[in-house]
Coordinates of C-alpha atoms in Angstrom, one line a residue:
X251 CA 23.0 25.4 -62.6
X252 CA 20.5 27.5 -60.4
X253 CA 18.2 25.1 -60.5
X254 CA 20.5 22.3 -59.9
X255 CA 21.2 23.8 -56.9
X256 CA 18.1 24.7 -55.5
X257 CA 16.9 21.2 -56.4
X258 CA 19.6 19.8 -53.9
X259 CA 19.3 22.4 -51.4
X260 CA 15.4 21.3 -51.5
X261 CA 16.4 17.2 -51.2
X262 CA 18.9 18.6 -48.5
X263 CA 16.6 20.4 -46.3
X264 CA 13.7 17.6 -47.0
X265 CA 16.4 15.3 -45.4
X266 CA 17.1 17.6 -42.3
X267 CA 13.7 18.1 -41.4
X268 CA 12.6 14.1 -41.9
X269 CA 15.8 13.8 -39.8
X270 CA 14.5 15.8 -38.1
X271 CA 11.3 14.5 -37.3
X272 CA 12.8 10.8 -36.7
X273 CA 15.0 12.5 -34.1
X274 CA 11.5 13.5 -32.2
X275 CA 10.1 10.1 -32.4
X276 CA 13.2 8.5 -30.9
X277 CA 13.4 10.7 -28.4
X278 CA 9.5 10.0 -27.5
X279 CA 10.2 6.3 -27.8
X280 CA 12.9 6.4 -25.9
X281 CA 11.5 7.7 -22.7
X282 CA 10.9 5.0 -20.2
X283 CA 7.9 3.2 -19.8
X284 CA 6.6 2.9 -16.1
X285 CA 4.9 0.0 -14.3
X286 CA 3.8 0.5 -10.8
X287 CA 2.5 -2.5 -8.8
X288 CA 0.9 -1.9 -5.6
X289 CA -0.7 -4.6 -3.2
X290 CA -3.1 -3.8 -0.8
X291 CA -1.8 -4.3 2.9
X292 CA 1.3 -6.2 2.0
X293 CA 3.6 -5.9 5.2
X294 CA 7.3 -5.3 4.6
X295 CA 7.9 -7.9 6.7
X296 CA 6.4 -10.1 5.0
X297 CA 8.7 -9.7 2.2
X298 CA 12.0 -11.6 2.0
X299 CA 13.5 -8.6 1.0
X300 CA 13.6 -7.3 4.1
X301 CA 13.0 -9.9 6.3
X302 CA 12.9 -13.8 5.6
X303 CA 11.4 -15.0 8.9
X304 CA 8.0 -15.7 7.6
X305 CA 7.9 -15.9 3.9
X306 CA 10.3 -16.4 0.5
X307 CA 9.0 -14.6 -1.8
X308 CA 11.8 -14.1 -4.8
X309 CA 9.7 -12.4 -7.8
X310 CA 9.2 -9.5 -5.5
X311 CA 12.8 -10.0 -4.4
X312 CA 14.2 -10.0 -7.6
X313 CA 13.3 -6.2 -8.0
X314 CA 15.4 -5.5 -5.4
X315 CA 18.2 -7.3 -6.9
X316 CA 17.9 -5.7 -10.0
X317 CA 17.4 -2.4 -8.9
X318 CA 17.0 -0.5 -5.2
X319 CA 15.5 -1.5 -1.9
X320 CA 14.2 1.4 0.3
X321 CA 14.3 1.1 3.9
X322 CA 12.8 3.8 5.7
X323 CA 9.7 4.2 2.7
X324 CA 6.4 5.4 4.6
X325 CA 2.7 6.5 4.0
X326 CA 1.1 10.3 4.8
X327 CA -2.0 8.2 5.8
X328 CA -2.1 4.4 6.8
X329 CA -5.5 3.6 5.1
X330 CA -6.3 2.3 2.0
X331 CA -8.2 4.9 0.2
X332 CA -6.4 8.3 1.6
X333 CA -3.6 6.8 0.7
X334 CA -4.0 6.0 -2.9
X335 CA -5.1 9.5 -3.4
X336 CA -2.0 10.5 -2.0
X337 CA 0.0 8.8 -5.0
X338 CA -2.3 10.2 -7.4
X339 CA -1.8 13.1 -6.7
X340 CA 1.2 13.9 -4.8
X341 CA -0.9 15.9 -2.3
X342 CA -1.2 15.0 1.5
X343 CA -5.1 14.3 2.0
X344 CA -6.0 17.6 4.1
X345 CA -5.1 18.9 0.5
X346 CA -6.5 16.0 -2.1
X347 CA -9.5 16.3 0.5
X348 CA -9.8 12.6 0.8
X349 CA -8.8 12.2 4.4
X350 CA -10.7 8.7 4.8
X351 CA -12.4 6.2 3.8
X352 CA -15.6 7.9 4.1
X353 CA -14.9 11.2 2.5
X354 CA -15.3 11.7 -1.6
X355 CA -12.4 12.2 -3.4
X356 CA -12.8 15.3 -5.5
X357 CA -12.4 14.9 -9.1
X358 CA -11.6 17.9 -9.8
X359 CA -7.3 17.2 -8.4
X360 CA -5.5 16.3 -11.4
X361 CA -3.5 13.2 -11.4
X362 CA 0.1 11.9 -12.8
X363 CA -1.7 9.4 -15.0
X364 CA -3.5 12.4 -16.0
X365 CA -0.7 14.3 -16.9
X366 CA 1.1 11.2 -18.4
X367 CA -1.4 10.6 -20.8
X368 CA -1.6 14.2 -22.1
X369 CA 1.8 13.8 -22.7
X370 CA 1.9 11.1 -24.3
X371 CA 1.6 8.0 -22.5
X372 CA -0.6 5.2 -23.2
X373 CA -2.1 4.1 -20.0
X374 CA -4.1 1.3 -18.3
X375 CA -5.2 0.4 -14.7
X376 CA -6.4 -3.3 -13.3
X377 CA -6.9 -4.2 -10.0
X378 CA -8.2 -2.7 -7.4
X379 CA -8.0 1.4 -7.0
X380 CA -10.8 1.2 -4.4
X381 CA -12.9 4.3 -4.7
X382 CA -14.8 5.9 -7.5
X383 CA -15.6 4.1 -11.1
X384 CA -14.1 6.4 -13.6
X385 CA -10.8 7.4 -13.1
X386 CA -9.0 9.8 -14.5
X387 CA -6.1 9.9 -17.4
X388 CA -6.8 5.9 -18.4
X389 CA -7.0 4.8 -21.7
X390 CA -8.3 1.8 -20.7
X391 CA -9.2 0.5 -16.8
X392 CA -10.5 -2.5 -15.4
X393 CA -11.2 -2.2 -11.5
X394 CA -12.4 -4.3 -8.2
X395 CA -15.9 -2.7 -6.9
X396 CA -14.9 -1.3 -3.6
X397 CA -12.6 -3.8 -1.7
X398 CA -13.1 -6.5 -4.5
X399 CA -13.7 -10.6 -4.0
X400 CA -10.6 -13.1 -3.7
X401 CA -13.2 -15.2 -6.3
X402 CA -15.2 -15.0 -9.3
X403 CA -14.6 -11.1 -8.4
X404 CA -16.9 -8.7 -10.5
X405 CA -14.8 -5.5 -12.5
X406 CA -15.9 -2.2 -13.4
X407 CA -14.8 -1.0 -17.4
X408 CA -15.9 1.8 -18.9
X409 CA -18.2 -0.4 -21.0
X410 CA -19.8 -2.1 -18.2
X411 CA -19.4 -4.6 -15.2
X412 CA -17.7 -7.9 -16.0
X413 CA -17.9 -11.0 -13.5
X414 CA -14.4 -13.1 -14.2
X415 CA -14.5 -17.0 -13.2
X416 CA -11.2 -17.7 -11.1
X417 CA -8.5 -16.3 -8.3
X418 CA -8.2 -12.6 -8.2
X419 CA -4.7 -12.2 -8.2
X420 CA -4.3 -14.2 -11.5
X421 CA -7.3 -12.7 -12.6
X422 CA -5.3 -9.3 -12.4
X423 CA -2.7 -10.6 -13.9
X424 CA -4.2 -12.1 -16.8
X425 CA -5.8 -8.7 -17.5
X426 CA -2.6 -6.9 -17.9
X427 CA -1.0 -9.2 -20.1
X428 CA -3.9 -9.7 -22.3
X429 CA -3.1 -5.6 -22.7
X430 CA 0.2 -6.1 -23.6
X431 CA -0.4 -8.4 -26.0
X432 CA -3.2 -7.3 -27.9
X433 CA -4.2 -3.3 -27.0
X434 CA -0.8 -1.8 -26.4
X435 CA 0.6 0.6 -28.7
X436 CA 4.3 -0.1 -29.2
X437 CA 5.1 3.6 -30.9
X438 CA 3.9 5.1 -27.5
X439 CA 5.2 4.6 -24.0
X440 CA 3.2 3.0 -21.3
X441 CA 2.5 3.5 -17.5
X442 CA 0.6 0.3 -16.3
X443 CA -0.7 0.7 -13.2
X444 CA -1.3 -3.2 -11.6
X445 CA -2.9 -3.2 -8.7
X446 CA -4.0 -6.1 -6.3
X447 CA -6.6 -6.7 -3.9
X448 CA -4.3 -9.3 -2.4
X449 CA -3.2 -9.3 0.6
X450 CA -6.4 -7.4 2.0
X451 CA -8.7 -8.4 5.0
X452 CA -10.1 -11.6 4.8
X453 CA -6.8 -13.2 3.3
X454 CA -8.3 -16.3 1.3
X455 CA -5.4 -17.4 -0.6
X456 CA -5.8 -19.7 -3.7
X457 CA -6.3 -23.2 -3.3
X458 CA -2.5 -24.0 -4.5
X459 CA -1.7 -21.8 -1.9
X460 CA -3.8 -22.7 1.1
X461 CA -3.2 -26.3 0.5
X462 CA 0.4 -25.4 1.6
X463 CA 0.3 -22.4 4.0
X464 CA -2.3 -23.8 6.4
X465 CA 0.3 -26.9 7.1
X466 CA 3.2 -23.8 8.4
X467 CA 3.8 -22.6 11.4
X468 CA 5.4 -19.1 12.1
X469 CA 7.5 -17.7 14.9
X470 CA 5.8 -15.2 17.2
X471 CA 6.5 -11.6 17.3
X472 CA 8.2 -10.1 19.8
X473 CA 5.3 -7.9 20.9
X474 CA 2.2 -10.1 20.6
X475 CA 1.4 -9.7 24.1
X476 CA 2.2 -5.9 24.0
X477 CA 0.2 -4.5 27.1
X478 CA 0.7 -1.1 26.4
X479 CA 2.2 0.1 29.4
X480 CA 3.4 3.7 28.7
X481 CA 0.6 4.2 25.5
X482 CA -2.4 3.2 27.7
X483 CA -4.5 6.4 26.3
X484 CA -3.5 5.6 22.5
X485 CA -2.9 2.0 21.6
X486 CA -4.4 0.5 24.0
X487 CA -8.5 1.3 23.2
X488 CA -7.3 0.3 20.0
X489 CA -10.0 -2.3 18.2
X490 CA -7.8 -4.5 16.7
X491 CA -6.3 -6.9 18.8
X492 CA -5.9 -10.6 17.1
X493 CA -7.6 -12.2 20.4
X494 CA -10.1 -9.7 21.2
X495 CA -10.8 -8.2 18.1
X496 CA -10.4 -10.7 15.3
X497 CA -13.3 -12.7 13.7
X498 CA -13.2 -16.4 13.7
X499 CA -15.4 -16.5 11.4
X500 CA -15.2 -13.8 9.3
X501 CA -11.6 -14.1 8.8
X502 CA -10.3 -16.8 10.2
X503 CA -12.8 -19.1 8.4
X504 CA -14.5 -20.8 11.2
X505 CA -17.4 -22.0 9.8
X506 CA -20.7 -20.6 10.9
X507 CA -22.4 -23.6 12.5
X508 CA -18.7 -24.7 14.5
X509 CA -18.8 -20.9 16.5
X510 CA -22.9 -21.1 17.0
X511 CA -21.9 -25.0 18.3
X512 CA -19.6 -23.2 20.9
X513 CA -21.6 -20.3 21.7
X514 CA -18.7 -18.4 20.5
X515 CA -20.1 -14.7 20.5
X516 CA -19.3 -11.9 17.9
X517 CA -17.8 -14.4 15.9
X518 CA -19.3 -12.6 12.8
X519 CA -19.8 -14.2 9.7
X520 CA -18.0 -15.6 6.4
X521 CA -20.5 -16.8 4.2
X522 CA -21.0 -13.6 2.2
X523 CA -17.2 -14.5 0.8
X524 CA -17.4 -18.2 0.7
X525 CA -20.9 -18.0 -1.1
X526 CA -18.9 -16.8 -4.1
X527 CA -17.0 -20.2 -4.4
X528 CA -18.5 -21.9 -7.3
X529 CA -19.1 -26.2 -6.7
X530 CA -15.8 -27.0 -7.6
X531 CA -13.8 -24.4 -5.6
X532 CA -16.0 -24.6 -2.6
X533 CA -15.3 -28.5 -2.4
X534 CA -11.9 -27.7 -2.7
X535 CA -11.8 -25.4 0.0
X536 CA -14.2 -27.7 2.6
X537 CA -11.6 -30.3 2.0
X538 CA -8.8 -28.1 3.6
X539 CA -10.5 -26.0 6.3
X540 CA -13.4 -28.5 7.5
X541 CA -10.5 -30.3 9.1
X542 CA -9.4 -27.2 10.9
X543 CA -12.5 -26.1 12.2
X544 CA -12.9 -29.7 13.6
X545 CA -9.5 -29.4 15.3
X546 CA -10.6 -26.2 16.7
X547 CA -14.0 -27.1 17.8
X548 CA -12.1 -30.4 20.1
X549 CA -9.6 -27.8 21.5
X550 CA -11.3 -24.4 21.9
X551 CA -13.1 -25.8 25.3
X552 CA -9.5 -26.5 27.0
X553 CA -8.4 -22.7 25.6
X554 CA -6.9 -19.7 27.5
X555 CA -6.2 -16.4 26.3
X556 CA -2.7 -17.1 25.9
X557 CA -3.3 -20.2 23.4
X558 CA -6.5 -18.7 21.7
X559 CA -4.1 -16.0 21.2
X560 CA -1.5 -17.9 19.6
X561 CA -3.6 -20.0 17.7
X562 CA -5.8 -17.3 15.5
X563 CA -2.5 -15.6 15.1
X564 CA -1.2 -18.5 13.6
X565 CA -4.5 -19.1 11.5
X566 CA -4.0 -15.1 10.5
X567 CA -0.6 -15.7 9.2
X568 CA -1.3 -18.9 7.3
X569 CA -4.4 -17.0 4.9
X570 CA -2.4 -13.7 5.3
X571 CA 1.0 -15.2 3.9
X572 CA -1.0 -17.6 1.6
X573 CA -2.3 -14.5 -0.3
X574 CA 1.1 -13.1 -0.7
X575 CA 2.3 -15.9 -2.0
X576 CA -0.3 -15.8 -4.9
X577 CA 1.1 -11.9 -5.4
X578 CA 4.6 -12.7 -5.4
X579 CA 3.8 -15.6 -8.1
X580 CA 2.0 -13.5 -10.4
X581 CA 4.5 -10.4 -10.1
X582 CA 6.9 -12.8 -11.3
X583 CA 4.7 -13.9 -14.2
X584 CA 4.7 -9.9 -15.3
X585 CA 8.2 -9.7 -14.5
X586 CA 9.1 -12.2 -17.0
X587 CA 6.5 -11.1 -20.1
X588 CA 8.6 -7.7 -19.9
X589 CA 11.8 -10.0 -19.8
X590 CA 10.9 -11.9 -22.6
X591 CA 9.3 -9.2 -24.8
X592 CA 12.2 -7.1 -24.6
X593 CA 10.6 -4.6 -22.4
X594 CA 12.7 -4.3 -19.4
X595 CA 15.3 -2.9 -20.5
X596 CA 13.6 0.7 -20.7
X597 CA 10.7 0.1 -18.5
X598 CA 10.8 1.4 -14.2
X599 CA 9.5 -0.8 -12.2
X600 CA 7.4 -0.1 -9.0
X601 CA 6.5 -2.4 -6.0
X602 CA 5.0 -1.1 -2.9
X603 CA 1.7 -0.9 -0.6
X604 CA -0.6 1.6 -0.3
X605 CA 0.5 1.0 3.3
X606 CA 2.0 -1.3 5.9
X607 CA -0.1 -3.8 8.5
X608 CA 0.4 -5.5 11.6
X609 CA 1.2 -9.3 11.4
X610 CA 1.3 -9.5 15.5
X611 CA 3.3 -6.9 15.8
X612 CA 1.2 -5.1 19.4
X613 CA -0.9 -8.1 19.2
X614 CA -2.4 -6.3 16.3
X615 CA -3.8 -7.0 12.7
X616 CA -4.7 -4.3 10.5
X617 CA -2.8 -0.4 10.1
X618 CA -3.7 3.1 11.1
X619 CA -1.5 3.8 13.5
X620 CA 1.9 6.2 13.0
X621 CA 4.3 3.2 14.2
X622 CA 6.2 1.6 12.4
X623 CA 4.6 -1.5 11.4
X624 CA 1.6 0.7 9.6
X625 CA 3.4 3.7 8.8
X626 CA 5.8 2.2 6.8
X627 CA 5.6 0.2 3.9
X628 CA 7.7 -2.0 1.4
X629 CA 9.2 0.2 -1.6
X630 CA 11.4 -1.5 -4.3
X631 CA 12.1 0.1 -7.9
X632 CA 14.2 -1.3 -10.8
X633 CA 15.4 1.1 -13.8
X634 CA 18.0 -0.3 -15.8
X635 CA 21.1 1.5 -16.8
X636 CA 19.9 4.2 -13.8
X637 CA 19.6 1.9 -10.7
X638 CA 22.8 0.3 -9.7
X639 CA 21.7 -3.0 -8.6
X640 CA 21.3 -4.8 -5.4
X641 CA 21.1 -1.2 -3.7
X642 CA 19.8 -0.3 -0.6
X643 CA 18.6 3.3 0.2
X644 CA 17.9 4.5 3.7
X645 CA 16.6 8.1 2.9
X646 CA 13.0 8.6 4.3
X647 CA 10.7 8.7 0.7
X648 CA 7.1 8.8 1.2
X649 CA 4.0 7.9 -0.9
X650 CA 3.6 11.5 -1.6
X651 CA 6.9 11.3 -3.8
X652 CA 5.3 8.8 -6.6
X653 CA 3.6 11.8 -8.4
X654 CA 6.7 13.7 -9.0
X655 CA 8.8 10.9 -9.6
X656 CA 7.1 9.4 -12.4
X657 CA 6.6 13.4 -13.9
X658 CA 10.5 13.8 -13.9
X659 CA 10.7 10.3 -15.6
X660 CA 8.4 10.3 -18.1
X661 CA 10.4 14.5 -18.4
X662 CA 6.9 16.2 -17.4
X663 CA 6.7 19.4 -15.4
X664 CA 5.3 18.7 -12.4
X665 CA 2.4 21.1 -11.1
X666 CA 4.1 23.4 -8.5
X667 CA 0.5 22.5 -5.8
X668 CA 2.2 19.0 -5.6
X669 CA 3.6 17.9 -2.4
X670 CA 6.2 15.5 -2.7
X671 CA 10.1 14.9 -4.0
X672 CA 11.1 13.0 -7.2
X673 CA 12.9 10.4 -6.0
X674 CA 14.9 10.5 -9.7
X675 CA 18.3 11.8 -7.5
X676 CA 18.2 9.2 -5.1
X677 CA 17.8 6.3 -8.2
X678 CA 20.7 8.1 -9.9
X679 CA 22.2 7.8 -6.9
X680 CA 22.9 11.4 -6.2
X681 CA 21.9 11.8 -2.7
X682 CA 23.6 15.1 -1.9
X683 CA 20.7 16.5 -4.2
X684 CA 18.3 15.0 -1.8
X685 CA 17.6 17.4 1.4
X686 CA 14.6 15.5 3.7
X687 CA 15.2 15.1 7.2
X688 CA 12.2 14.1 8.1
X689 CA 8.2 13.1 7.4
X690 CA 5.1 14.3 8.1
X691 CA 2.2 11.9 8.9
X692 CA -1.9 12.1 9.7
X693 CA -4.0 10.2 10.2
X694 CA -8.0 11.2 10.9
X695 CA -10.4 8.6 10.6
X696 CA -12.1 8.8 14.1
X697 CA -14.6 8.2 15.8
X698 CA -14.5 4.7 13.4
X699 CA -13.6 0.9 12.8
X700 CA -10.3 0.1 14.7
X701 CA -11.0 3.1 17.0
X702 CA -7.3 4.6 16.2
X703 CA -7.2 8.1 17.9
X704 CA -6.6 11.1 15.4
X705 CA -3.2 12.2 15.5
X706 CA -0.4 13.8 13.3
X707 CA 3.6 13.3 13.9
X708 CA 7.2 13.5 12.2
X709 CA 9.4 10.9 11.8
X710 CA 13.1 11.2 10.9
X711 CA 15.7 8.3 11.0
X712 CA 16.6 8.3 15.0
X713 CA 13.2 9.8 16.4
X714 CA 9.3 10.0 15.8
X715 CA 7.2 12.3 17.3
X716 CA 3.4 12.2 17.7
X717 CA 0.4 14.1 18.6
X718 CA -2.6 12.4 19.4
X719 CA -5.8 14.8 19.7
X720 CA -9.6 15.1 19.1
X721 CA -10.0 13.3 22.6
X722 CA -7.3 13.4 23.7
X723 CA -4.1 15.7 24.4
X724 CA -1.4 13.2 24.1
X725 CA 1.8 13.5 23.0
X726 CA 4.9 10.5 22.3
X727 CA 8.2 9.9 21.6
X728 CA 10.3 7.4 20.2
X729 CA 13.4 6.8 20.3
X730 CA 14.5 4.2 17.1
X731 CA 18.0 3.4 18.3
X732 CA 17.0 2.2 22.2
X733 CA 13.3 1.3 21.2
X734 CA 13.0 -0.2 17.9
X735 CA 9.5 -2.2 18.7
X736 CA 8.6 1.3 19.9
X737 CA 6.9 0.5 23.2
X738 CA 8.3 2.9 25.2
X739 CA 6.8 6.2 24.9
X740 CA 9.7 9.2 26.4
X741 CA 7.7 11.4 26.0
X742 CA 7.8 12.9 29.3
X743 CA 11.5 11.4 30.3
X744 CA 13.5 14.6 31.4
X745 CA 16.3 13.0 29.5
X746 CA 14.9 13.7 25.9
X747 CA 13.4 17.2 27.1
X748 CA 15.5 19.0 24.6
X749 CA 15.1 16.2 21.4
X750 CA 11.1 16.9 22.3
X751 CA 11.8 20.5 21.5
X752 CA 13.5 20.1 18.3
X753 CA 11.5 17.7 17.3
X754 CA 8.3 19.9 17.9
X755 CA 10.0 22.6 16.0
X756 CA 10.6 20.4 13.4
X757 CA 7.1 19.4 13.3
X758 CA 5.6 22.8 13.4
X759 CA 7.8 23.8 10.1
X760 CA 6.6 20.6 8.7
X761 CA 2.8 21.8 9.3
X762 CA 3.5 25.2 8.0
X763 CA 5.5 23.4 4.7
X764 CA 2.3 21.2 4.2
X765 CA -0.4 23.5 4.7
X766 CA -2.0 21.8 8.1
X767 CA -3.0 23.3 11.1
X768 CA -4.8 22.9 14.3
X769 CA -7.8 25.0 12.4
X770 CA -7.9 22.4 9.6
X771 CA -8.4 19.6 11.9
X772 CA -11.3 21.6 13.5
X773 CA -13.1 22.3 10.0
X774 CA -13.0 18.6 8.9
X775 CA -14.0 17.6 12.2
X776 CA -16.9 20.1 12.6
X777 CA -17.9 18.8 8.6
X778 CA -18.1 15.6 9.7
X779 CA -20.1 16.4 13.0
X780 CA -22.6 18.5 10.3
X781 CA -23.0 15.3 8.0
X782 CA -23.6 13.3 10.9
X783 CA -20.2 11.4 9.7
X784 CA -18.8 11.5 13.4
X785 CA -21.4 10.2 15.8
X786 CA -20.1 10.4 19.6

């Protein structure tokens, strides 16, 4: 009878403990799976989302339905590399070191892909990530060199470089669902990072795109002719103006021989980027924009600033919002593989850009600067059964929050040296657990391209505040509810002299909270003078 018993107490507890162990797998299955898209310069206005003046685009859209738009999302650091080091690590760049283009990023910060694969996740990266060739915490990677071709673009793997015939954007695509389909490992979760080049500087779109785009005309921003009145100092030795500053050639394909015909000067040069074309894609293309420069070569002599203006802006939006178009397309493409592989339904989704960009907005193209335009950038998320859909969240979230976000997800500890806020309470919808008033900002890549003055600031939902400095001492003030275009720096309007001094306080506790100071800014700067990186 002993025996008996033992011998069922043994089945018993052999029961319990495979129980047991079951119980552990489900609970490791069932954590979410994560899939973060980022584009590279993608305006939020040029999302329907949030505004449908200049383009539909309902893949991207339907993220938003399914899930939560963000409306006051920003950057620490409107440039392309800072910034992605930023959601790596969840550590403003005075702290991740990478401050700028230029700089290195030390290898030695750990990363959330890092820490999600030591916990677990399976991981993968495509698309562009834009500096270094080996990162960190992937099981498997395939990235853009640098900034990456629009065609026949080469990738680095950890094998080897790879030259892939056809249109980036699908290229990128195609990439991440050949992983689904034949190297992802259903027993673990994944985090997918997918990541295009699109809609970067110098906006070729493919040809099913550029057949259509460069037949559409788009309305005119409000500020186009910005002149800068009360921000002469700051924006307006800015090198980025559409007439003065952008390149017929180079990226409004004007082809080399029309810009020497009209002794256009700095005019610059597309051919390194058209060379790529193979026979077949090139005649394509000469079929569509031959045309255009032959319009432009009959009407350029009878041109004013005024019209010159107008019309590269209008060439700028056609490429520009051709690109996206190719974006939006192929996010809908990944959108439906999870959809029809039964992946959605425990999977987050991620849209955003590693920062925002001017489409006229100043008479500008490009980013940098702390206004709006540039500083913020399009953020939508989808997590079914957590995100109640179709809602719209106005807290200010920054890049720096990814990091944490995806930790608390995926239920890793976050290292306490990271920055930022899981953003988990606001997609549960409990925003009296979320506390910001305000974000920091800084940007530091000066003397350089764009010639965008150094400066740091704070931003909360009725004011931003910025310092410009290096050389310069100059100090703004926006007001969002009177000045939404922000071209009217108060600064110095006795009116707002007591908002200037909350806000400075305000700024100074974000600077402590951070870790930045005046003496930072000196160090890097004197670095940079030492490396011969800053040349005046």
């Amino acid at each position: 009878m002993k025996k008996l018993t033992c011998y069922f107490l043994l089945i018993g507890s052999l029961v319990i403990l495979s129980c047991g162990e079951k119980s552990q797998k489900e609970t490791k299955a069932k954590r979410p799976n994560i899939v973060f898209i980022m584009s590279d310069d993608h305006a939020y206005q040029a999302i329907s989302a949030y505004d449908d003046r200049l383009i539909q685009t309902p893949n991207i859209d339907r993220i938003a339905k399914e899930g939560m738009l963000f409306t006051n999302a920003s950057v620490t650091n409107s440039i392309c590399a800072p910034s992605r080091a930023v959601i790596l690590t969840g550590k403003h760049s005075h702290v991740n070191g990478k401050i700028d283009n230029i700089s290195p990023f030390d290898t030695t910060n750990v990363t959330f892909p890092q820490l999600l694969k030591k916990a677990g996740y399976q991981t993968a990266m495509f698309g562009k990530l834009h500096f270094g060739n080996n990162p960190k915490g992937f099981d498997e990677f395939k990235i853009l060199p640098g900034q990456g071709d629009y065609y026949n673009p080469k990738f680095i793997t950890a094998t080897g470089d790879t030259t892939v015939t056809g249109y980036v954007t699908d290229i990128i695509t195609d990439l991440a669902i050949d992983w689904f389909e034949n190297r992802r490992d259903a027993e673990k979760p994944f985090m997918l990072m997918y990541l295009h080049k699109a809609p970067h500087r110098t906006w070729m779109p493919a040809e099913r795109h550029y057949k259509e785009f460069t037949k559409k005309t788009f309305p005119l921003p409000e500020t186009l002719f910005d002149d800068y009145v009360t921000r002469e100092t700051t924006a307006g030795p800015a090198e980025m103006n559409i007439l003065k500053h952008m390149q017929l050639s180079y990226d409004l394909k004007v082809t080399d021989s029309v810009a020497e015909q009209l002794d256009i000067k700095n005019w610059n040069t597309i051919g390194n980027r058209i060379g790529r074309l193979d026979p077949e894609q090139r005649a394509a293309w000469d079929a569509i924009y031959d045309p255009i420069n032959a319009d432009f070569a009959n009407r350029f002599p009878e041109m004013n600033d005024s019209t010159l203006m107008v019309w590269k802006y209008q060439r700028y939006m056609q490429d520009y919002l051709g690109t996206i178009a190719g974006v939006d397309e192929n996010v809908g493409r990944l959108l439906d593989y999870l959809d029809d592989n039964d992946l959605s339904d425990n999977t987050l989704v991620v849209y955003t850009s590693d920062q925002g960009f001017y489409l006229g907005e100043h008479g500008w193209f490009d980013k940098r600067f702390m206004y709006n335009e540039s500083f913020k950038t399009p953020l939508l998320i989808k997590w079914p059964h957590v995100i109640t859909p179709g809602t719209t969240e106005e807290e200010m979230v920054q890049n720096l929050d990814f990091a944490q976000t995806f930790l608390e997800v995926a239920g890793v500890t976050a290292p306490e040296d990271m920055q930022g806020e899981s953003l988990v309470p606001l997609l549960k919808g409990e925003k009296e657990k979320w506390i910001r008033d305000g974000v920091y900002y800084h940007y530091y890549e000066f003397p350089a391209e764009h010639a965008v003055k150094r400066h740091y600031g704070i931003a909360t939902k009725a004011y931003k505040l910025i310092h410009f400095y290096y050389d310069v001492d100059v100090w703004e003030l926006y007001d969002h509810s009177k000045d939404p275009n922000e071209t009217n720096n108060v600064y110095n309007d006795p009116e707002y002299a007591d908002i200037v001094a909350d806000m400075k306080e305000k700024l100074t506790e974000l600077r402590k909270k951070y870790k930045d100071s005046d003496e930072l800014d000196n160090q890097f700067i004197e670095e940079y003078k030492d490396k011969g990186l800053i040349k005046e």
